[in-house]
N, C-alpha and C. Protein backbone atom coordinates (compact mmCIF):
# COMPACT_ATOMS: atom_id res chain seq x y z
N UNK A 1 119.08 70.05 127.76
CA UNK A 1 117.93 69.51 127.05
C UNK A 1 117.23 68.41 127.86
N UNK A 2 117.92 68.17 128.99
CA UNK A 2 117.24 67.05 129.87
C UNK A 2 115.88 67.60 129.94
N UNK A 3 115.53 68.32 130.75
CA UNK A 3 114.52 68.89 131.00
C UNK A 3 113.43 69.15 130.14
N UNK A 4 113.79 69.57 128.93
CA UNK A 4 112.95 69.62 127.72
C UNK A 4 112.40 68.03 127.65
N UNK A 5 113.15 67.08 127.74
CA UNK A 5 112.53 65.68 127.04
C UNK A 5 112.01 64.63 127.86
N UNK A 6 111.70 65.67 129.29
CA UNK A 6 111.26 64.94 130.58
C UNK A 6 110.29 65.91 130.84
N UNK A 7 109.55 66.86 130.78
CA UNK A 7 108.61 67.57 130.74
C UNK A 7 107.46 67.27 130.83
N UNK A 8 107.19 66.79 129.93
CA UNK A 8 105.88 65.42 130.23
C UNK A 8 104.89 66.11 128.90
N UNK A 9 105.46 67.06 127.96
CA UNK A 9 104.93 67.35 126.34
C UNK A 9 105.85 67.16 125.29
N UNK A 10 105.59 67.18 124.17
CA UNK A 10 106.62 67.08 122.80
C UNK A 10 106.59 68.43 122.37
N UNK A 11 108.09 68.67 122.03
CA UNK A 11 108.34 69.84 121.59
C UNK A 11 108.78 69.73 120.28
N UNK A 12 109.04 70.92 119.59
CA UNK A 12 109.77 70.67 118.32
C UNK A 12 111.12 71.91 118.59
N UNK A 13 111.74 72.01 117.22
CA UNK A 13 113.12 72.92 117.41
C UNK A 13 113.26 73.56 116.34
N UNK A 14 113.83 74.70 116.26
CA UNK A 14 113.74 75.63 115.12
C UNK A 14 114.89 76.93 114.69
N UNK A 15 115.56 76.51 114.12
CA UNK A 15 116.58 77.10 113.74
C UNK A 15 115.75 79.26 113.88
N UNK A 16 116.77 80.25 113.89
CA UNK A 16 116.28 81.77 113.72
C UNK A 16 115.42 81.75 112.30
N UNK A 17 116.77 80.90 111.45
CA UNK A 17 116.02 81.43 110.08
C UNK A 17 114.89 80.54 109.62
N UNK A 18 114.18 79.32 110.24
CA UNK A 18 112.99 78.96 110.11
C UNK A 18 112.18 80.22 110.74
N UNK A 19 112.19 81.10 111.16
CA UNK A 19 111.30 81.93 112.01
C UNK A 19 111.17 83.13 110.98
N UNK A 20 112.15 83.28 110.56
CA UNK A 20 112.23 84.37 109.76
C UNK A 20 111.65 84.29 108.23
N UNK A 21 111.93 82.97 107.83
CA UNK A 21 111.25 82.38 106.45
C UNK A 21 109.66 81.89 106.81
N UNK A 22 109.32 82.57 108.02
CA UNK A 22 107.85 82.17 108.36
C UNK A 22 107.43 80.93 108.38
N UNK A 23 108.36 79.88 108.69
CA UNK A 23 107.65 77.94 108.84
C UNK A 23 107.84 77.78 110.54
N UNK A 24 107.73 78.42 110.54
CA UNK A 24 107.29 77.70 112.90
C UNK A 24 106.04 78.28 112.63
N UNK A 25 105.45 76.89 113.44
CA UNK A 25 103.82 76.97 113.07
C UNK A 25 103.75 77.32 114.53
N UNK A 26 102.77 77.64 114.75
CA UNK A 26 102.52 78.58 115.68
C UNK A 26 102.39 77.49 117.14
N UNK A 27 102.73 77.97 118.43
CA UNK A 27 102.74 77.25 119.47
C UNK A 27 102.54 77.94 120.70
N UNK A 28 101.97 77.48 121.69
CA UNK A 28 101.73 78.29 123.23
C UNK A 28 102.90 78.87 123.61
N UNK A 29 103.92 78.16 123.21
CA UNK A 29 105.26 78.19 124.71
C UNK A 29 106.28 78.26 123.47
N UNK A 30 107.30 79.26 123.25
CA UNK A 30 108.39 79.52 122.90
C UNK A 30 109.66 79.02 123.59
N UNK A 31 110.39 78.44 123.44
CA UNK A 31 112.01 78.66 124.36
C UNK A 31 112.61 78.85 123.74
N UNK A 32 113.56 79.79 124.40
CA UNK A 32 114.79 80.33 123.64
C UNK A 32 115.77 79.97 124.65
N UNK A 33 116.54 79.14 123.72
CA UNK A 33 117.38 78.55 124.68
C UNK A 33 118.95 79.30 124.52
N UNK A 34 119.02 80.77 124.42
CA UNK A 34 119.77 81.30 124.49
C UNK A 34 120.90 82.02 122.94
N UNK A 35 119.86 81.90 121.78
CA UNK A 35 120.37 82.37 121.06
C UNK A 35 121.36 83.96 121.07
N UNK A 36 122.32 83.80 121.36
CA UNK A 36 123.08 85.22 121.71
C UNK A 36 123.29 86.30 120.59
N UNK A 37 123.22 85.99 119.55
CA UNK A 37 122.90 86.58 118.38
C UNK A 37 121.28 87.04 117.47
N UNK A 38 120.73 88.01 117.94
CA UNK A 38 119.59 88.09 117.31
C UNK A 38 119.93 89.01 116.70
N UNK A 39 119.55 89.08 115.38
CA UNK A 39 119.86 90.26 114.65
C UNK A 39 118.40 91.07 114.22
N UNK A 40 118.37 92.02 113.36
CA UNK A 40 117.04 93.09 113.31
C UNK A 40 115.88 92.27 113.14
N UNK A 41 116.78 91.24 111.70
CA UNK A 41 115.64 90.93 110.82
C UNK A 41 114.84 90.13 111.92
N UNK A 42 115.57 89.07 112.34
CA UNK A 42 115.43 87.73 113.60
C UNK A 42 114.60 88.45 114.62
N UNK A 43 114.70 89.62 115.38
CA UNK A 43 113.99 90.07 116.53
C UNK A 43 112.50 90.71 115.63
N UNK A 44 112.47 91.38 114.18
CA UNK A 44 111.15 91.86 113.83
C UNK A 44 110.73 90.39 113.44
N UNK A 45 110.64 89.23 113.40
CA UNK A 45 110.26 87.79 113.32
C UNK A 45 109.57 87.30 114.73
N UNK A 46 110.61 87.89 115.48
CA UNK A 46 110.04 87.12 116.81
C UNK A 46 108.86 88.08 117.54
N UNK A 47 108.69 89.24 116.91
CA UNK A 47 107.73 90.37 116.87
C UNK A 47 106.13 90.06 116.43
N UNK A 48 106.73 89.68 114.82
CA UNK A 48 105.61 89.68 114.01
C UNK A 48 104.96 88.32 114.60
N UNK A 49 105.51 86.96 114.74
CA UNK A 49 105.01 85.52 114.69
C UNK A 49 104.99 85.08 116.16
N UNK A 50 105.69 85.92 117.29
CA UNK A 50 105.22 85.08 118.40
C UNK A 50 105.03 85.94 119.55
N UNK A 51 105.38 87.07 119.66
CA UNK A 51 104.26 88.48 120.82
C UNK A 51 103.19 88.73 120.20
N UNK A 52 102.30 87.73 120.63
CA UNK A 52 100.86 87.80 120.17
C UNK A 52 100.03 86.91 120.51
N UNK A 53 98.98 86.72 120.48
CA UNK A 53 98.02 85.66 120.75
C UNK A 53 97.99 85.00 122.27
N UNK A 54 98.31 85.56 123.37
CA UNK A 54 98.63 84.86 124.23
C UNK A 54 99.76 83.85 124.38
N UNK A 55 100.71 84.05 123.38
CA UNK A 55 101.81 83.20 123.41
C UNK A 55 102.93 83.60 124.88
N UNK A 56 103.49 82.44 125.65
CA UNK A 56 104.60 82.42 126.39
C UNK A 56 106.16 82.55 125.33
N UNK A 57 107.01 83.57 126.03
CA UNK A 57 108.26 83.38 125.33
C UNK A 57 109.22 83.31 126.74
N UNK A 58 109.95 82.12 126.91
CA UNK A 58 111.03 82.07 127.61
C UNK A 58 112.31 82.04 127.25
N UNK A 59 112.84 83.06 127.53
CA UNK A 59 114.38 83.80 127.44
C UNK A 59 115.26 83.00 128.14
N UNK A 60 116.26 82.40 128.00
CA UNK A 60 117.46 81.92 128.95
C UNK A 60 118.49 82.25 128.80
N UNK A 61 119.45 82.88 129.70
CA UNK A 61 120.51 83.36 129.85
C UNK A 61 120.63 84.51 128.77
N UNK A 62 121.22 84.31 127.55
CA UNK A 62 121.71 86.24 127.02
C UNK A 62 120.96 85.84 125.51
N UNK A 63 120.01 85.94 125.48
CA UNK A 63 119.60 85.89 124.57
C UNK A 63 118.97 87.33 123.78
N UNK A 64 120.12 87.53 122.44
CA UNK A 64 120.03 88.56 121.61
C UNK A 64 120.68 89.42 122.47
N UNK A 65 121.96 89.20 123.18
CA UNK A 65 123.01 90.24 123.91
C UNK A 65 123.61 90.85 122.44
N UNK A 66 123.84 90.09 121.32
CA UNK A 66 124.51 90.41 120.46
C UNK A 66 123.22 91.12 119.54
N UNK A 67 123.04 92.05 118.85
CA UNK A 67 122.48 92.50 117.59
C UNK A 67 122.81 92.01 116.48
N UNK A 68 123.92 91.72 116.29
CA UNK A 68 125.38 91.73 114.99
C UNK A 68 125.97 92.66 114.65
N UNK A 69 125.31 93.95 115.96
CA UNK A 69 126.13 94.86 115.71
C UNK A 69 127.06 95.25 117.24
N UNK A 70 126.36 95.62 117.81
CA UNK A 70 127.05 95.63 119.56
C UNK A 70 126.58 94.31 120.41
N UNK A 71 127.36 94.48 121.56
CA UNK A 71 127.02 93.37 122.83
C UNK A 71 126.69 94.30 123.69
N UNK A 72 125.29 94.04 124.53
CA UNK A 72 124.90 94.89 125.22
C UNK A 72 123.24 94.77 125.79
N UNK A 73 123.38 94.93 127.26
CA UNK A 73 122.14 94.15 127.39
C UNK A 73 121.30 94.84 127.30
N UNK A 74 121.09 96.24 126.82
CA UNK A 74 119.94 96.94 126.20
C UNK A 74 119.76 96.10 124.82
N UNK A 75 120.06 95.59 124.16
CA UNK A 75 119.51 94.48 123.47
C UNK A 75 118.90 93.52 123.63
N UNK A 76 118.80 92.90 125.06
CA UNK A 76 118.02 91.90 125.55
C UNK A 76 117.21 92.14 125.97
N UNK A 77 117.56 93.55 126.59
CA UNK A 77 116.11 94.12 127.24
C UNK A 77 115.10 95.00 126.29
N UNK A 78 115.37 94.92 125.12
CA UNK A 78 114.92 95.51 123.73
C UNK A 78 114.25 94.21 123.31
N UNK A 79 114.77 92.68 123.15
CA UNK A 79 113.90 91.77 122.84
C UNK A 79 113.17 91.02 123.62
N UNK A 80 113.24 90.69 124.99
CA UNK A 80 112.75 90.58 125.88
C UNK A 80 111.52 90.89 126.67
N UNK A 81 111.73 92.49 126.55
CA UNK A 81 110.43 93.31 127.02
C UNK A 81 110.78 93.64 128.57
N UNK A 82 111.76 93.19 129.09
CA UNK A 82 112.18 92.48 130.40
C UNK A 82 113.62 93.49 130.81
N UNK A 83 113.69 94.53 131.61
CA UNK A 83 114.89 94.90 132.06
C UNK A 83 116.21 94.65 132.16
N UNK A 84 117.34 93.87 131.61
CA UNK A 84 118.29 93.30 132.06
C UNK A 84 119.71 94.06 132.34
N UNK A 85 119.95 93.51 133.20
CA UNK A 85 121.57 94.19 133.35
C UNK A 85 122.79 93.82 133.64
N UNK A 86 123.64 94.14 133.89
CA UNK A 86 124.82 92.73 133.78
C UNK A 86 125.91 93.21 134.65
N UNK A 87 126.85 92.28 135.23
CA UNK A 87 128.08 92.30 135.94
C UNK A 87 129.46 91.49 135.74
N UNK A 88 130.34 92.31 135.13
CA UNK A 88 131.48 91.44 134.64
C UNK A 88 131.49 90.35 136.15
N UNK A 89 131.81 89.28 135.97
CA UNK A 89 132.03 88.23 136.56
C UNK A 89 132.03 86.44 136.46
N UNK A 90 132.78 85.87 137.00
CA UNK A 90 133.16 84.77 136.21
C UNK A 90 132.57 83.63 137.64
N UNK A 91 131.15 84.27 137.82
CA UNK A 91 130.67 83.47 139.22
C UNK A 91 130.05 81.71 138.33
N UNK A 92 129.84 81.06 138.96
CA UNK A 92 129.00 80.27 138.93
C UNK A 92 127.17 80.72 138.64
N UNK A 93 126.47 80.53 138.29
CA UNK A 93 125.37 81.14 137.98
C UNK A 93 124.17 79.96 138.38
N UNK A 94 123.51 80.65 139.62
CA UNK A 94 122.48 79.57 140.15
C UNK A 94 121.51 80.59 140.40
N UNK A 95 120.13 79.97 140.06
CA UNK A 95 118.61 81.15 140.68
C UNK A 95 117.52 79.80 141.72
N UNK A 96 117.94 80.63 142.63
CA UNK A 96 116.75 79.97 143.71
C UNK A 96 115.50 80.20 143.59
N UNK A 97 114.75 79.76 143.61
CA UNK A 97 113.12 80.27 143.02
C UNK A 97 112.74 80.68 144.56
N UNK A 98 112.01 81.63 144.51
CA UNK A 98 111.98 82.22 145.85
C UNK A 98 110.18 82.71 146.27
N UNK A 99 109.45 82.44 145.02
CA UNK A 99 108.28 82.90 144.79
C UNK A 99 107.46 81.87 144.79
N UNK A 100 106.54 81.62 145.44
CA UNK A 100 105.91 80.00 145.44
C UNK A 100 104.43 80.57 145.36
N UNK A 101 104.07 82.12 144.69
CA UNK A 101 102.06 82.21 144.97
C UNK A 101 102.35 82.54 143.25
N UNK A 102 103.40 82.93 142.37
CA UNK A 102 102.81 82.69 141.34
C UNK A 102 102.49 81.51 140.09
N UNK A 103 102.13 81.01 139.80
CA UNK A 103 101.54 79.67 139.38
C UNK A 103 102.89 79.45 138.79
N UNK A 104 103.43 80.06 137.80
CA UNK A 104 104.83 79.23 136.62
C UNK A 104 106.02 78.66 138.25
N UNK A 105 105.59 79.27 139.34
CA UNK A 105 106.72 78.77 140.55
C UNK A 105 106.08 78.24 141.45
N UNK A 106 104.73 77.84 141.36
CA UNK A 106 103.95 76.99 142.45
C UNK A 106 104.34 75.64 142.86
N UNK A 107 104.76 75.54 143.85
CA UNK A 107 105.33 74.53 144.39
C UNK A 107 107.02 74.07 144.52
N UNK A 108 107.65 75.40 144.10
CA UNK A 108 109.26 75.09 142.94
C UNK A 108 109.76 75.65 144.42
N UNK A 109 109.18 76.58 145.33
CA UNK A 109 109.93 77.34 146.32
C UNK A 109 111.47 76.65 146.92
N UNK A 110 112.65 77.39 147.06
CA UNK A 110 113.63 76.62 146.94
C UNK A 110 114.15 75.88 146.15
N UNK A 111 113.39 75.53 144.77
CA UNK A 111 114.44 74.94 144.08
C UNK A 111 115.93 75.84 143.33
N UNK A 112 116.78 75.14 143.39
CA UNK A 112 118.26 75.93 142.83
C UNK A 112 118.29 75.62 141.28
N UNK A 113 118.81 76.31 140.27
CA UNK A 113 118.71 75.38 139.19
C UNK A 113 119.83 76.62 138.76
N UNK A 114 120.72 75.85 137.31
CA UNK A 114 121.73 76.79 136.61
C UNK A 114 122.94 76.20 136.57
N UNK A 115 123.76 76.84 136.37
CA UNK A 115 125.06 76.68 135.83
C UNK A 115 126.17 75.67 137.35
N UNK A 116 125.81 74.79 137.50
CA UNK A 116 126.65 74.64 138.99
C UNK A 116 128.07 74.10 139.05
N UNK A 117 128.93 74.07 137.54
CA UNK A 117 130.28 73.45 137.58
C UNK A 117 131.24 74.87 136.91
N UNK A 118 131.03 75.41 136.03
CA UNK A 118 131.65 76.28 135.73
C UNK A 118 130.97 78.10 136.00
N UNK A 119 132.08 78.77 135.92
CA UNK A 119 131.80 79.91 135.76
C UNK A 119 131.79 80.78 134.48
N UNK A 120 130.60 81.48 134.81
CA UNK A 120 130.35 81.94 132.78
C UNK A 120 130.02 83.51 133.40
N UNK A 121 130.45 84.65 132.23
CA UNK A 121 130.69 85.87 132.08
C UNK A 121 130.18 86.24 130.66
N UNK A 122 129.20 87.50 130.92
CA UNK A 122 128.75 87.85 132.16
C UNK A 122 127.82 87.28 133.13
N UNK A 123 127.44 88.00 134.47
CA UNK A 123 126.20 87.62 135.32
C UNK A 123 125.05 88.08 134.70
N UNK A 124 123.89 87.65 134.07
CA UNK A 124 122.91 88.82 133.72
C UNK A 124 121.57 88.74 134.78
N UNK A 125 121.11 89.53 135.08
CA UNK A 125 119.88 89.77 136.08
C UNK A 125 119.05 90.94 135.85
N UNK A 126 117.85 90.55 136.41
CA UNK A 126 116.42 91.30 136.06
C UNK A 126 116.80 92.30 137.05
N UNK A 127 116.80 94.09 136.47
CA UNK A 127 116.61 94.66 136.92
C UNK A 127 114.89 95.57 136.66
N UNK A 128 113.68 95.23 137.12
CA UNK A 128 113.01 96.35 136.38
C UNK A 128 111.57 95.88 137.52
N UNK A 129 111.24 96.70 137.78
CA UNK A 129 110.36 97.13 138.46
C UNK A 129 108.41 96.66 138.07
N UNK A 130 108.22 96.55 136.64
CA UNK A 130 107.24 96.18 136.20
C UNK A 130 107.23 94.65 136.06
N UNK A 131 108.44 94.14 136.31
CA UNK A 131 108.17 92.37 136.00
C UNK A 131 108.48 91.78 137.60
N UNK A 132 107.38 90.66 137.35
CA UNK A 132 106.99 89.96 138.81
C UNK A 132 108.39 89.12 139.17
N UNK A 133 109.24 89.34 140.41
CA UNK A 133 110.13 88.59 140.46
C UNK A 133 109.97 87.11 140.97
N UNK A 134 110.81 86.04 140.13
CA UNK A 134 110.25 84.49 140.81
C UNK A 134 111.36 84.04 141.13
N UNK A 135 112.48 84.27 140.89
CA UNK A 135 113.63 83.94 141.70
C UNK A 135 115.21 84.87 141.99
N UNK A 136 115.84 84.12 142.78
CA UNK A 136 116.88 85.08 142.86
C UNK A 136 118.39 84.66 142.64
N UNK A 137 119.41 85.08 142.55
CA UNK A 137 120.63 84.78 142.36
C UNK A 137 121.49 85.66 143.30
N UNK A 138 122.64 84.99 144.08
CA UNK A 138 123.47 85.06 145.03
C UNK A 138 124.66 85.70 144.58
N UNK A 139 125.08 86.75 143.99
CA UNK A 139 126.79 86.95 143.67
C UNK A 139 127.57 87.69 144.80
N UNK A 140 128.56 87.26 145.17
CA UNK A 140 129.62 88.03 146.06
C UNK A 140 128.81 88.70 147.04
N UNK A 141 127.61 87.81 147.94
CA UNK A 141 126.77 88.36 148.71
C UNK A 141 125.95 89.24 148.64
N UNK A 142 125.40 89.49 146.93
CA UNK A 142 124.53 90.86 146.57
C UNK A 142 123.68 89.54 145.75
N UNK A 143 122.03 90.07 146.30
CA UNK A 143 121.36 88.76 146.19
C UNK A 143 120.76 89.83 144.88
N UNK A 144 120.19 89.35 143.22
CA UNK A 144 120.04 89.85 142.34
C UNK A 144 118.59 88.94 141.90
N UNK A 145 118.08 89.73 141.22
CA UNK A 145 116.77 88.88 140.51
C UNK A 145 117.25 88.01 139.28
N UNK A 146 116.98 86.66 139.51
CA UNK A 146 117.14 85.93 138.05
C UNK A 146 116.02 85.54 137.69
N UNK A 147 115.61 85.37 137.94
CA UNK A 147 113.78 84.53 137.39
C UNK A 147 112.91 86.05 137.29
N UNK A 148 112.20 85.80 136.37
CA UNK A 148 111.03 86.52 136.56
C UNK A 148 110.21 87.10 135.22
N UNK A 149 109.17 87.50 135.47
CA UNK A 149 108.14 87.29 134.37
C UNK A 149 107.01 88.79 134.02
N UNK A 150 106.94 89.24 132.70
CA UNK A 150 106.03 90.08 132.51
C UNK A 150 105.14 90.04 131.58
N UNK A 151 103.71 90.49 131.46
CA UNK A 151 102.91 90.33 130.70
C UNK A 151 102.25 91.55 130.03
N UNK A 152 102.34 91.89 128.41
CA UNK A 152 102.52 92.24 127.63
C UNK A 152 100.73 92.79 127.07
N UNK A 153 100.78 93.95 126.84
CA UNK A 153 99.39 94.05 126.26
C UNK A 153 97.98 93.47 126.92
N UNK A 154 97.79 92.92 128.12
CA UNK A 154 96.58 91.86 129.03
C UNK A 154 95.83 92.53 128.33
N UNK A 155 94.47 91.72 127.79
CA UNK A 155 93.37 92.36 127.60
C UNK A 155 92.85 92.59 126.08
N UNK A 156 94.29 92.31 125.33
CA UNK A 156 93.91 92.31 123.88
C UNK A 156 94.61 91.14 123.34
N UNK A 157 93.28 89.96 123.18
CA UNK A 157 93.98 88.76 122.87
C UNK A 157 94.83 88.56 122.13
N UNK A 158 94.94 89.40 120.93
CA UNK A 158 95.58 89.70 119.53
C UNK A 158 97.03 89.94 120.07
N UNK A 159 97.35 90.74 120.85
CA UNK A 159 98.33 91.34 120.87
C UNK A 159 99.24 90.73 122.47
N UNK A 160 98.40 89.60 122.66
CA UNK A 160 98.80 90.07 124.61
C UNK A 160 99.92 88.78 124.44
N UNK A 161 100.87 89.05 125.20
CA UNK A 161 101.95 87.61 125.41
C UNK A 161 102.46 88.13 126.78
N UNK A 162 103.52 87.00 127.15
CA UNK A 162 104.18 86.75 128.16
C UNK A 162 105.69 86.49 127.79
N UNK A 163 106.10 86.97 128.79
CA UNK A 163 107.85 87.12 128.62
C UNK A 163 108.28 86.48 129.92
N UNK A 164 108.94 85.64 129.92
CA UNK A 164 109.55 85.05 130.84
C UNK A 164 111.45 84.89 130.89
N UNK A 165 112.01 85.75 131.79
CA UNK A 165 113.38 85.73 131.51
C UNK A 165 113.98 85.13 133.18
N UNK A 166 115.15 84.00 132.17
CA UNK A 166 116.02 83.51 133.58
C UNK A 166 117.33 83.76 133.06
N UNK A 167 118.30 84.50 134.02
CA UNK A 167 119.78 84.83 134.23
C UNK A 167 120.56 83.59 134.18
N UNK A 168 119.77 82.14 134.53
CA UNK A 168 121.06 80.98 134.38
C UNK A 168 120.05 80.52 133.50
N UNK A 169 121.08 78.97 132.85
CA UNK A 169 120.35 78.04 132.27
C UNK A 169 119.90 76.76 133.24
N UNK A 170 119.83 76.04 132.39
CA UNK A 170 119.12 74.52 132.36
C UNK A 170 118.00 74.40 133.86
N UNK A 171 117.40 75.48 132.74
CA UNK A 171 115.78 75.40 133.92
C UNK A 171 115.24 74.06 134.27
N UNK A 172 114.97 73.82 135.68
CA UNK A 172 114.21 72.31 135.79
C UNK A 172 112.80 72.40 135.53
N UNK A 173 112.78 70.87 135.30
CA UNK A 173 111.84 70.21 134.73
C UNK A 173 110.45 70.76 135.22
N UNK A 174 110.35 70.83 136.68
CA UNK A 174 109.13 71.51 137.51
C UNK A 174 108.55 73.14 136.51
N UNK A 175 109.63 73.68 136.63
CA UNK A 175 109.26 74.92 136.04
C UNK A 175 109.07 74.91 134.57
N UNK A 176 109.30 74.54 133.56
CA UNK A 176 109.17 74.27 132.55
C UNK A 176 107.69 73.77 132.43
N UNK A 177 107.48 72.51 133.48
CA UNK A 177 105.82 71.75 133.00
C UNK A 177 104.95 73.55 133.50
N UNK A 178 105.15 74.15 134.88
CA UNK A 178 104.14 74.87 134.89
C UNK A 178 104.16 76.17 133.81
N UNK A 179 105.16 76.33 133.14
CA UNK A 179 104.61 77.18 132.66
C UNK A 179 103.82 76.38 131.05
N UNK A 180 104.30 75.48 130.98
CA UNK A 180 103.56 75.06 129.79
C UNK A 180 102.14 74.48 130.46
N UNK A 181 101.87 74.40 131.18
CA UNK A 181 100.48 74.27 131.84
C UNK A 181 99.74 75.42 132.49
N UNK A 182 100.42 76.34 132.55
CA UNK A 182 99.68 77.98 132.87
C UNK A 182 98.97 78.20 131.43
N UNK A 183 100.10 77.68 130.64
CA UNK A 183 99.80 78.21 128.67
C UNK A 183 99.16 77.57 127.90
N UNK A 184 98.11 76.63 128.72
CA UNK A 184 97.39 75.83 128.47
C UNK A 184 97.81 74.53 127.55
N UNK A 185 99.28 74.16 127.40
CA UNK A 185 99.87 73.33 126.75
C UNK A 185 99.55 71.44 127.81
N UNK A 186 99.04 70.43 127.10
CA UNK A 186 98.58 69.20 127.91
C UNK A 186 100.10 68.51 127.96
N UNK A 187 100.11 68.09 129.42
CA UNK A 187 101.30 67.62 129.63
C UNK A 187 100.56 66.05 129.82
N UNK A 188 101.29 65.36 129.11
CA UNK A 188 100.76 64.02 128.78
C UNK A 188 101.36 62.89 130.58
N UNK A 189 102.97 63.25 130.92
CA UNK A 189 103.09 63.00 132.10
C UNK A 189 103.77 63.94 133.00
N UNK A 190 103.50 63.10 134.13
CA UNK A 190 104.30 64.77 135.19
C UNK A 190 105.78 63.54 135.84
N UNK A 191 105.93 62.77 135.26
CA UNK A 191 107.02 61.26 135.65
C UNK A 191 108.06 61.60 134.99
N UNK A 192 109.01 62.39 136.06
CA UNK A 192 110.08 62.87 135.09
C UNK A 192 110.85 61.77 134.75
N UNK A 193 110.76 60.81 134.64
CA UNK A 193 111.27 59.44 134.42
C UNK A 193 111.13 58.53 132.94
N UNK A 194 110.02 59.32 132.44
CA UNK A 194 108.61 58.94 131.24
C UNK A 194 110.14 59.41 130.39
């Protein structure tokens, strides 16, 4: 949550079932900070109230691996919009941003960010061909996509959003302000110190 409260905007926080009882008022920039449990009702919520309008949704780590019924990352890649795939392993989990011409990674080139003391299982990574890759992840010398981003419907304001999925957590602060400043969200400071 560092990162969230050094950002340089105010956020708010919201339980599944505020989403589902329809009270999240509507906002540019979604985070999902890894709810691993999405269930039907919870994913037709995150359907109806926030793939739409030009809204950003950022995914972190396994979010909605679980249904409440199986574990499985055709579930993530079912809420997501975003390819994912997975590798039993108990690595450390770090994504180098490797993409520095698209704006949410402008200027981030080389930064490392993620899991850097323990090891967590599974690995999950972007496999899919239609989403722009922005960073990468290192396992057992097989370099994998963790960062990366796709956009949904372009062209019909009503309907158009953005999906943004990362394989580790605790995204830095850099990446966080640009995408809430791609999403036209005012970042009051850029002093990660504020």
């Amino acid at each position: 949550r560092k990162s969230l409260n050094t950002m340089g905007a105010g956020y708010d926080t919201y339980s599944m079932s505020d989403l589902v009882d329809g009270k999240v008022p509507e906002h540019k920039v979604y985070i999902m900070l890894s709810p691993i449990e999405v269930t039907a009702e919870e994913s037709a919520a995150i359907d109806k109230y926030i793939k739409k309008n030009g809204h950003v949704v950022v995914w972190v780590y396994a979010c909605g691996y679980s249904n409440g019924v199986t574990l499985s990352t055709e579930n993530i890649s079912a809420l997501t919009g975003i390819n994912v795939k997975e590798v039993a392993s108990s690595s450390i989990i770090n994504v180098r941003i490797n993409n520095d011409e698209n704006e949410l990674t402008k200027g981030l080139k080389g930064i490392k960010y993620g899991n850097s003391t323990q090891g967590v299982n599974p690995l999950l990574y972007v496999e899919d061909d239609s989403a722009e890759k922005l960073g990468v992840m290192i396992e057992s010398g097989k370099e994998r996509t963790g960062l990366a981003v796709k956009k949904f419907n372009a062209g019909n304001a009503a309907e158009e959003w953005t999906s943004v999925y990362s394989g580790a957590m605790n995204l830095p602060v850099g990446l966080l302000r640009n995408i809430l400043k791609n999403a036209g969200v005012h970042i009051y400071s850029e002093n990660s110190n504020d």
